[in-house]
């Protein structure tokens, strides 16, 4: 396959960079820092709509006690600090995109394709995909697949797409409540359903939702969705069932179920990386997979003695970056330097 993809040929032009990173969890983020110190530019792809991986998705408010030098900080705080730390390196994020296809080009570089049509080309691919991609849990409604991406959505990528719609939201967590509050002002009508009159979401969101219900701006029912009705993926109504099992038709042309996320390895399993129990084997000098140019760091890799800890991933990122430099710049020498004493590193960090 040839590496030159151009807009003129009708295909989306591939973005060229030094390093493609799959996963914007803590380890993918710190990899940007280590690679940035070596002048290597990064593009990151993450299926989530924000950085932080497990830290922000699974335990944003839980304290972490084993980050060296920081006695305690939450998952969200760690992510915020990593984002601040990598700011000087201007990494490009492709959020809400699943890394779905990998090709080796004739010139030896890697081309990664995402499910949103983005193509990224680089000599180095770093897989920092943790336990895999977070995928939304599908509600048990028969035939829902036919509506997905057309009138049933598990995430809101563009709020404007929902303007003037009869929106039905299902769920009782933060996503369901946040989107209820955010979409209410632009919806034609908005109804929230949850199987009980109790919520896991932040109290202030629940209180605000109840205010909107009292003001008659939105509706809330203790109910679950039993069936979808429409044609060619375009929803026109749903069957709801109340706590007393009584069913009724409800008019809706957009349905947003927020039933949480599960982790699946997903397309990385098909990248030909000789996985061991869904993990990528690496050497411990470079954290490179058996496929040259593909590195794996953080929870996704395996080697003797591996500990799935953030601090282990940080170490792996540092060693990976040194090796990745030689792949990206085969004719250049790499000089080991400390950030405390190197004025050139300090310049890159914007502190000199
Ligand atoms: C409840 C809990 C508490 C924890 N407490 C601690 C602790 O105190 N200390 C500690 O050191 N560790 C702790 N951990 C473990 C720690 O969170 C992980 O080691 C760390 O998150 C691994 O980081 P990572 O960047 O490798 O992967 P992740 O954080 O899993 O991030 C991987 C990212 O890759 C994305 N991704 C995967 N596949 C794809 C794809 N195909 N396309 C696009 N995106 C993709 C995912 O969406 C995700 O955002 C805890 C974990 C949990 C669940």
Short mmCIF file of C-alpha atoms and ligand atoms in Angstrom, two decimals:
data_model
loop_
_atom_site.label_atom_id
_atom_site.label_comp_id
_atom_site.label_asym_id
_atom_site.label_seq_id
_atom_site.Cartn_x
_atom_site.Cartn_y
_atom_site.Cartn_z
CA UNK A 1 0.00 0.00 0.00
CA UNK A 2 1.26 3.46 -0.82
CA UNK A 3 1.61 6.05 1.93
CA UNK A 4 0.41 9.03 -0.09
CA UNK A 5 -3.25 9.51 0.52
CA UNK A 6 -4.52 12.83 -0.72
CA UNK A 7 -7.75 14.73 -0.48
CA UNK A 8 -7.65 15.10 -4.29
CA UNK A 9 -7.89 11.32 -4.74
CA UNK A 10 -11.18 11.44 -2.86
CA UNK A 11 -9.73 9.93 0.30
CA UNK A 12 -9.19 11.80 3.53
CA UNK A 13 -5.59 12.98 3.66
CA UNK A 14 -3.60 11.11 6.29
CA UNK A 15 -2.15 13.22 9.09
CA UNK A 16 1.58 12.69 9.42
CA UNK A 17 3.23 12.75 12.81
CA UNK A 18 6.13 11.19 14.71
CA UNK A 19 4.14 9.05 17.12
CA UNK A 20 0.54 7.83 17.20
CA UNK A 21 -0.69 6.94 20.68
CA UNK A 22 -3.79 4.80 21.18
CA UNK A 23 -5.23 5.73 24.56
CA UNK A 24 -5.29 9.03 26.44
CA UNK A 25 -5.22 7.39 29.88
CA UNK A 26 -2.56 8.45 32.39
CA UNK A 27 0.14 6.47 30.61
CA UNK A 28 -0.67 7.75 27.12
CA UNK A 29 -0.59 11.27 28.54
CA UNK A 30 2.76 10.84 30.26
CA UNK A 31 4.16 9.30 27.07
CA UNK A 32 3.48 12.66 25.38
CA UNK A 33 5.75 14.28 27.96
CA UNK A 34 8.62 11.84 27.56
CA UNK A 35 8.35 11.90 23.75
CA UNK A 36 7.98 15.69 23.75
CA UNK A 37 11.27 16.12 25.60
CA UNK A 38 12.86 14.33 22.63
CA UNK A 39 11.07 16.61 20.14
CA UNK A 40 8.69 13.87 19.00
CA UNK A 41 5.20 15.06 18.11
CA UNK A 42 2.18 12.98 19.09
CA UNK A 43 -1.40 12.41 18.05
CA UNK A 44 -3.60 10.54 20.53
CA UNK A 45 -6.77 8.61 19.75
CA UNK A 46 -9.30 7.74 22.45
CA UNK A 47 -12.82 6.41 22.17
CA UNK A 48 -13.76 8.45 25.24
CA UNK A 49 -14.64 12.12 24.93
CA UNK A 50 -11.94 13.22 27.38
CA UNK A 51 -8.52 12.31 28.72
CA UNK A 52 -7.78 10.22 31.80
CA UNK A 53 -8.77 6.65 30.96
CA UNK A 54 -9.69 4.61 34.03
CA UNK A 55 -8.75 7.50 36.36
CA UNK A 56 -11.50 9.79 35.06
CA UNK A 57 -13.95 7.15 33.89
CA UNK A 58 -13.90 4.77 36.84
CA UNK A 59 -12.63 6.71 39.88
CA UNK A 60 -12.41 10.48 39.27
CA UNK A 61 -13.01 11.32 42.94
CA UNK A 62 -11.13 8.43 44.56
CA UNK A 63 -7.82 9.31 46.20
CA UNK A 64 -4.61 7.78 44.79
CA UNK A 65 -1.83 7.41 47.36
CA UNK A 66 1.02 5.87 45.39
CA UNK A 67 2.13 8.48 42.87
CA UNK A 68 5.73 9.23 43.86
CA UNK A 69 6.12 12.61 45.54
CA UNK A 70 2.38 13.31 45.71
CA UNK A 71 0.94 11.91 48.97
CA UNK A 72 -2.65 12.05 47.74
CA UNK A 73 -4.62 13.20 44.70
CA UNK A 74 -7.77 12.05 42.95
CA UNK A 75 -8.04 10.36 39.55
CA UNK A 76 -9.32 13.60 38.05
CA UNK A 77 -6.58 15.68 39.68
CA UNK A 78 -3.89 13.35 38.33
CA UNK A 79 -5.35 13.69 34.84
CA UNK A 80 -5.58 17.48 35.12
CA UNK A 81 -1.96 17.68 36.25
CA UNK A 82 -0.76 15.42 33.45
CA UNK A 83 -2.62 17.56 30.93
CA UNK A 84 -0.96 20.65 32.39
CA UNK A 85 2.45 18.95 32.29
CA UNK A 86 2.16 18.04 28.59
CA UNK A 87 0.77 21.41 27.49
CA UNK A 88 4.13 22.63 26.09
CA UNK A 89 4.14 19.76 23.59
CA UNK A 90 0.83 20.58 21.85
CA UNK A 91 -0.28 16.99 21.35
CA UNK A 92 -3.34 16.58 19.14
CA UNK A 93 -6.25 14.63 20.60
CA UNK A 94 -8.78 12.68 18.56
CA UNK A 95 -11.47 12.04 21.15
CA UNK A 96 -14.58 9.98 20.56
CA UNK A 97 -12.76 7.89 17.97
CA UNK A 98 -12.02 4.19 18.08
CA UNK A 99 -8.64 3.07 16.71
CA UNK A 100 -9.97 0.47 14.35
CA UNK A 101 -7.51 -0.47 11.60
CA UNK A 102 -3.76 -0.72 11.25
CA UNK A 103 -1.73 -0.97 8.05
CA UNK A 104 2.01 -1.04 7.43
CA UNK A 105 2.88 1.26 4.54
CA UNK A 106 5.52 0.48 1.91
CA UNK A 107 7.93 2.94 3.54
CA UNK A 108 7.70 1.03 6.84
CA UNK A 109 5.51 3.58 8.64
CA UNK A 110 2.23 2.72 10.34
CA UNK A 111 -1.14 4.01 9.29
CA UNK A 112 -3.87 3.93 11.87
CA UNK A 113 -7.48 4.41 10.85
CA UNK A 114 -10.25 5.37 13.24
CA UNK A 115 -13.96 4.63 13.00
CA UNK A 116 -14.51 8.36 12.37
CA UNK A 117 -12.45 8.22 9.18
CA UNK A 118 -9.28 9.84 10.58
CA UNK A 119 -6.03 8.43 9.21
CA UNK A 120 -2.76 8.92 11.03
CA UNK A 121 0.65 8.00 9.67
CA UNK A 122 3.81 7.69 11.79
CA UNK A 123 6.95 5.60 12.13
CA UNK A 124 5.96 4.71 15.70
CA UNK A 125 2.71 3.44 17.15
CA UNK A 126 2.38 3.39 20.94
CA UNK A 127 -0.46 1.32 22.32
CA UNK A 128 -1.47 2.67 25.75
CA UNK A 129 -4.94 1.19 25.59
CA UNK A 130 -5.22 -0.05 29.19
CA UNK A 131 -7.77 -2.82 29.51
CA UNK A 132 -9.22 -1.83 26.14
CA UNK A 133 -11.78 0.66 25.02
CA UNK A 134 -14.70 1.74 27.10
CA UNK A 135 -17.85 0.85 25.25
CA UNK A 136 -21.37 1.82 26.27
CA UNK A 137 -23.65 -0.86 27.67
CA UNK A 138 -26.50 -1.51 25.26
CA UNK A 139 -29.94 -1.57 26.89
CA UNK A 140 -31.88 -4.83 26.46
CA UNK A 141 -34.33 -3.46 23.87
CA UNK A 142 -35.03 -5.77 20.91
CA UNK A 143 -33.79 -4.48 17.55
CA UNK A 144 -32.01 -1.42 19.01
CA UNK A 145 -28.99 -2.01 16.70
CA UNK A 146 -31.01 -0.82 13.69
CA UNK A 147 -31.44 2.61 15.30
CA UNK A 148 -27.89 3.08 16.62
CA UNK A 149 -26.08 6.05 15.11
CA UNK A 150 -29.31 7.24 13.45
CA UNK A 151 -31.69 8.02 16.28
CA UNK A 152 -30.21 6.10 19.22
CA UNK A 153 -26.94 7.49 20.58
CA UNK A 154 -24.71 6.45 23.50
CA UNK A 155 -22.80 9.74 23.54
CA UNK A 156 -23.45 13.30 22.52
CA UNK A 157 -20.76 14.36 20.08
CA UNK A 158 -22.56 17.50 18.83
CA UNK A 159 -25.37 19.05 20.85
CA UNK A 160 -26.76 20.88 17.82
CA UNK A 161 -27.73 17.53 16.27
CA UNK A 162 -30.43 17.30 18.97
CA UNK A 163 -31.93 20.77 18.57
CA UNK A 164 -35.71 20.72 18.14
CA UNK A 165 -36.01 16.96 18.80
CA UNK A 166 -38.28 14.99 21.09
CA UNK A 167 -35.52 13.52 23.23
CA UNK A 168 -35.80 10.53 25.52
CA UNK A 169 -32.93 9.95 27.96
CA UNK A 170 -32.63 6.79 30.06
CA UNK A 171 -30.37 6.30 33.08
CA UNK A 172 -29.70 7.51 36.59
CA UNK A 173 -26.00 8.37 36.61
CA UNK A 174 -24.04 11.54 35.90
CA UNK A 175 -24.12 11.17 32.11
CA UNK A 176 -27.92 10.81 32.03
CA UNK A 177 -28.45 13.76 34.34
CA UNK A 178 -25.77 16.00 32.76
CA UNK A 179 -27.23 15.50 29.28
CA UNK A 180 -30.77 16.00 30.57
CA UNK A 181 -29.75 19.41 31.89
CA UNK A 182 -27.64 20.34 28.86
CA UNK A 183 -30.09 19.27 26.18
CA UNK A 184 -33.30 20.54 27.85
CA UNK A 185 -32.91 24.12 26.55
CA UNK A 186 -32.53 23.06 22.89
CA UNK A 187 -34.93 20.09 22.78
CA UNK A 188 -38.50 20.34 21.52
CA UNK A 189 -39.36 18.08 24.44
CA UNK A 190 -37.20 16.11 26.84
CA UNK A 191 -38.17 13.13 28.96
CA UNK A 192 -35.94 11.32 31.42
CA UNK A 193 -36.76 7.76 32.42
CA UNK A 194 -35.09 5.69 35.13
CA UNK A 195 -36.17 2.40 36.69
CA UNK A 196 -36.42 3.98 40.15
CA UNK A 197 -36.86 7.40 41.69
CA UNK A 198 -33.29 7.48 42.99
CA UNK A 199 -30.12 8.57 41.22
CA UNK A 200 -26.39 7.91 41.37
CA UNK A 201 -25.66 11.33 39.85
CA UNK A 202 -24.37 14.42 41.67
CA UNK A 203 -27.00 15.82 44.05
CA UNK A 204 -26.97 19.30 42.50
CA UNK A 205 -27.75 17.78 39.06
CA UNK A 206 -30.63 15.73 40.48
CA UNK A 207 -32.01 18.79 42.27
CA UNK A 208 -31.81 20.89 39.11
CA UNK A 209 -33.54 18.11 37.11
CA UNK A 210 -36.39 18.04 39.66
CA UNK A 211 -36.71 21.84 39.42
CA UNK A 212 -37.08 21.59 35.63
CA UNK A 213 -39.75 18.90 36.07
CA UNK A 214 -41.63 21.10 38.55
CA UNK A 215 -41.40 24.03 36.14
CA UNK A 216 -42.93 21.80 33.44
CA UNK A 217 -39.85 22.14 31.20
CA UNK A 218 -39.01 18.44 31.13
CA UNK A 219 -40.72 15.22 32.21
CA UNK A 220 -39.49 12.39 34.43
CA UNK A 221 -41.01 8.92 34.68
CA UNK A 222 -40.04 5.88 36.72
CA UNK A 223 -40.11 3.60 33.71
CA UNK A 224 -38.03 1.49 31.36
CA UNK A 225 -37.93 1.31 27.57
CA UNK A 226 -39.47 -1.89 26.24
CA UNK A 227 -39.64 -1.35 22.47
CA UNK A 228 -38.62 1.10 19.76
CA UNK A 229 -40.89 2.03 16.82
CA UNK A 230 -39.85 3.69 13.58
CA UNK A 231 -38.66 3.04 10.06
CA UNK A 232 -35.16 2.73 8.57
CA UNK A 233 -33.52 3.58 11.86
CA UNK A 234 -35.58 6.74 12.33
CA UNK A 235 -37.34 6.51 15.66
CA UNK A 236 -40.84 7.96 16.07
CA UNK A 237 -41.95 6.50 19.39
CA UNK A 238 -41.05 4.05 22.13
CA UNK A 239 -43.02 1.77 24.42
CA UNK A 240 -42.40 2.60 28.06
CA UNK A 241 -43.32 0.39 31.01
CA UNK A 242 -43.90 1.90 34.44
CA UNK A 243 -43.09 0.38 37.83
CA UNK A 244 -46.60 -1.17 37.81
CA UNK A 245 -45.69 -2.84 34.44
CA UNK A 246 -48.35 -0.75 32.67
CA UNK A 247 -47.15 0.11 29.15
CA UNK A 248 -47.70 3.24 27.04
CA UNK A 249 -46.43 4.80 23.82
CA UNK A 250 -44.20 7.84 24.12
CA UNK A 251 -43.29 10.08 21.18
CA UNK A 252 -39.51 10.43 20.71
CA UNK A 253 -37.21 10.84 17.73
CA UNK A 254 -33.93 10.67 19.65
CA UNK A 255 -33.13 8.15 22.36
CA UNK A 256 -30.04 8.46 24.54
CA UNK A 257 -29.49 5.48 26.87
CA UNK A 258 -26.76 6.04 29.49
CA UNK A 259 -26.35 2.65 31.16
CA UNK A 260 -22.64 2.80 31.92
CA UNK A 261 -19.60 1.45 30.16
CA UNK A 262 -17.85 -1.87 29.85
CA UNK A 263 -14.25 -2.43 28.78
CA UNK A 264 -13.51 -4.48 25.68
CA UNK A 265 -10.18 -4.89 23.95
CA UNK A 266 -11.86 -4.24 20.63
CA UNK A 267 -10.04 -3.89 17.30
CA UNK A 268 -6.53 -4.02 18.83
CA UNK A 269 -7.08 -7.76 19.09
CA UNK A 270 -6.90 -7.85 15.28
CA UNK A 271 -3.64 -5.88 14.93
CA UNK A 272 -1.64 -9.12 14.67
CA UNK A 273 0.30 -8.54 17.88
CA UNK A 274 0.44 -12.08 19.17
CA UNK A 275 -1.53 -11.26 22.31
CA UNK A 276 -1.20 -13.24 25.52
CA UNK A 277 -4.53 -13.26 27.34
CA UNK A 278 -5.47 -9.99 25.63
CA UNK A 279 -2.18 -8.34 26.65
CA UNK A 280 0.70 -7.30 24.40
CA UNK A 281 4.01 -8.97 25.25
CA UNK A 282 6.92 -6.50 25.35
CA UNK A 283 10.62 -6.50 26.15
CA UNK A 284 11.57 -4.56 29.27
CA UNK A 285 14.36 -2.52 27.67
CA UNK A 286 12.23 -0.71 25.12
CA UNK A 287 8.66 -1.82 25.81
CA UNK A 288 8.43 -2.69 22.15
CA UNK A 289 6.09 -5.44 20.97
CA UNK A 290 7.47 -8.25 18.79
CA UNK A 291 6.40 -6.07 15.83
CA UNK A 292 9.11 -3.42 15.27
CA UNK A 293 7.84 0.14 15.62
CA UNK A 294 4.88 -0.84 17.78
CA UNK A 295 5.33 -0.20 21.50
CA UNK A 296 2.94 -1.08 24.32
CA UNK A 297 2.93 0.66 27.71
CA UNK A 298 0.66 0.73 30.75
CA UNK A 299 -2.01 -1.83 31.61
CA UNK A 300 -2.15 -3.25 28.07
CA UNK A 301 1.32 -4.84 28.16
CA UNK A 302 2.73 -7.94 29.81
CA UNK A 303 6.23 -8.97 30.87
CA UNK A 304 7.66 -10.94 33.79
CA UNK A 305 6.94 -9.07 37.01
CA UNK A 306 4.47 -6.63 35.46
CA UNK A 307 2.45 -4.59 37.98
CA UNK A 308 -0.64 -2.78 36.71
CA UNK A 309 0.25 0.44 38.48
CA UNK A 310 0.38 3.97 37.15
CA UNK A 311 3.96 4.40 38.30
CA UNK A 312 5.03 1.29 36.33
CA UNK A 313 3.43 2.79 33.21
CA UNK A 314 5.29 6.06 33.72
CA UNK A 315 8.62 4.19 33.82
CA UNK A 316 7.65 2.24 30.71
CA UNK A 317 6.80 5.50 28.90
CA UNK A 318 10.26 6.91 29.64
CA UNK A 319 12.09 3.89 28.25
CA UNK A 320 9.74 3.58 25.29
CA UNK A 321 10.44 7.21 24.33
CA UNK A 322 14.20 6.63 24.17
CA UNK A 323 13.69 3.67 21.85
CA UNK A 324 11.02 5.41 19.78
CA UNK A 325 13.44 8.27 19.14
CA UNK A 326 15.81 5.92 17.32
CA UNK A 327 12.94 4.64 15.13
CA UNK A 328 11.82 8.17 14.26
CA UNK A 329 15.29 9.71 13.88
CA UNK A 330 17.56 6.81 12.84
CA UNK A 331 20.41 9.13 11.87
CA UNK A 332 20.42 11.28 14.99
CA UNK A 333 22.21 10.73 18.28
CA UNK A 334 20.27 10.91 21.52
CA UNK A 335 21.93 12.64 24.47
CA UNK A 336 20.60 11.76 27.89
CA UNK A 337 19.70 14.93 29.80
CA UNK A 338 18.02 15.97 33.05
CA UNK A 339 15.19 18.50 33.02
CA UNK A 340 16.73 20.11 36.13
CA UNK A 341 19.99 20.99 34.39
CA UNK A 342 19.41 21.01 30.63
CA UNK A 343 18.61 24.45 29.27
CA UNK A 344 17.43 22.93 25.98
CA UNK A 345 14.89 20.72 27.78
CA UNK A 346 13.80 23.70 29.88
CA UNK A 347 13.29 25.70 26.69
CA UNK A 348 10.99 22.96 25.36
CA UNK A 349 9.08 23.07 28.63
CA UNK A 350 8.78 26.85 28.35
CA UNK A 351 10.49 27.44 31.70
CA UNK A 352 13.90 28.70 30.56
C1 LIG B 1 -11.00 1.60 40.94
C2 LIG B 1 -9.56 1.62 40.53
C3 LIG B 1 -8.61 2.16 41.39
C4 LIG B 1 -7.27 2.20 41.02
N1 LIG B 1 -6.35 2.73 41.90
C5 LIG B 1 -5.04 2.80 41.53
C6 LIG B 1 -4.07 3.36 42.43
O1 LIG B 1 -4.39 3.77 43.54
N2 LIG B 1 -2.77 3.41 41.98
C7 LIG B 1 -2.36 2.95 40.75
O2 LIG B 1 -1.20 3.05 40.42
N3 LIG B 1 -3.28 2.40 39.91
C8 LIG B 1 -4.59 2.32 40.26
N4 LIG B 1 -5.50 1.75 39.40
C9 LIG B 1 -5.01 1.24 38.12
C10 LIG B 1 -4.77 2.39 37.15
O3 LIG B 1 -5.95 3.16 36.98
C11 LIG B 1 -4.31 1.83 35.81
O4 LIG B 1 -3.09 1.15 36.03
C12 LIG B 1 -4.11 2.95 34.81
O5 LIG B 1 -5.32 3.63 34.55
C13 LIG B 1 -3.55 2.40 33.50
O6 LIG B 1 -3.41 3.46 32.64
P1 LIG B 1 -3.37 3.25 31.05
O7 LIG B 1 -3.15 4.63 30.50
O8 LIG B 1 -2.44 2.16 30.74
O9 LIG B 1 -4.82 2.71 30.68
P2 LIG B 1 -6.30 3.29 30.89
O10 LIG B 1 -6.37 4.19 32.06
O11 LIG B 1 -7.18 2.08 30.88
O12 LIG B 1 -6.55 4.14 29.58
C14 LIG B 1 -6.62 3.50 28.32
C15 LIG B 1 -7.37 4.38 27.35
O13 LIG B 1 -7.29 3.78 26.05
C16 LIG B 1 -8.54 3.95 25.39
N5 LIG B 1 -8.64 2.91 24.33
C17 LIG B 1 -8.44 1.59 24.45
N6 LIG B 1 -8.58 0.98 23.26
C18 LIG B 1 -8.89 1.95 22.37
C19 LIG B 1 -9.16 1.96 20.97
N7 LIG B 1 -9.13 0.84 20.23
N8 LIG B 1 -9.45 3.13 20.38
C20 LIG B 1 -9.50 4.28 21.11
N9 LIG B 1 -9.24 4.34 22.44
C21 LIG B 1 -8.93 3.18 23.05
C22 LIG B 1 -9.56 3.80 26.50
O14 LIG B 1 -10.78 4.43 26.16
C23 LIG B 1 -8.85 4.49 27.68
O15 LIG B 1 -9.20 5.86 27.79
C24 LIG B 1 -6.85 1.69 39.76
C25 LIG B 1 -7.81 1.17 38.88
C26 LIG B 1 -9.15 1.12 39.26
C27 LIG B 1 -10.16 0.55 38.32
#
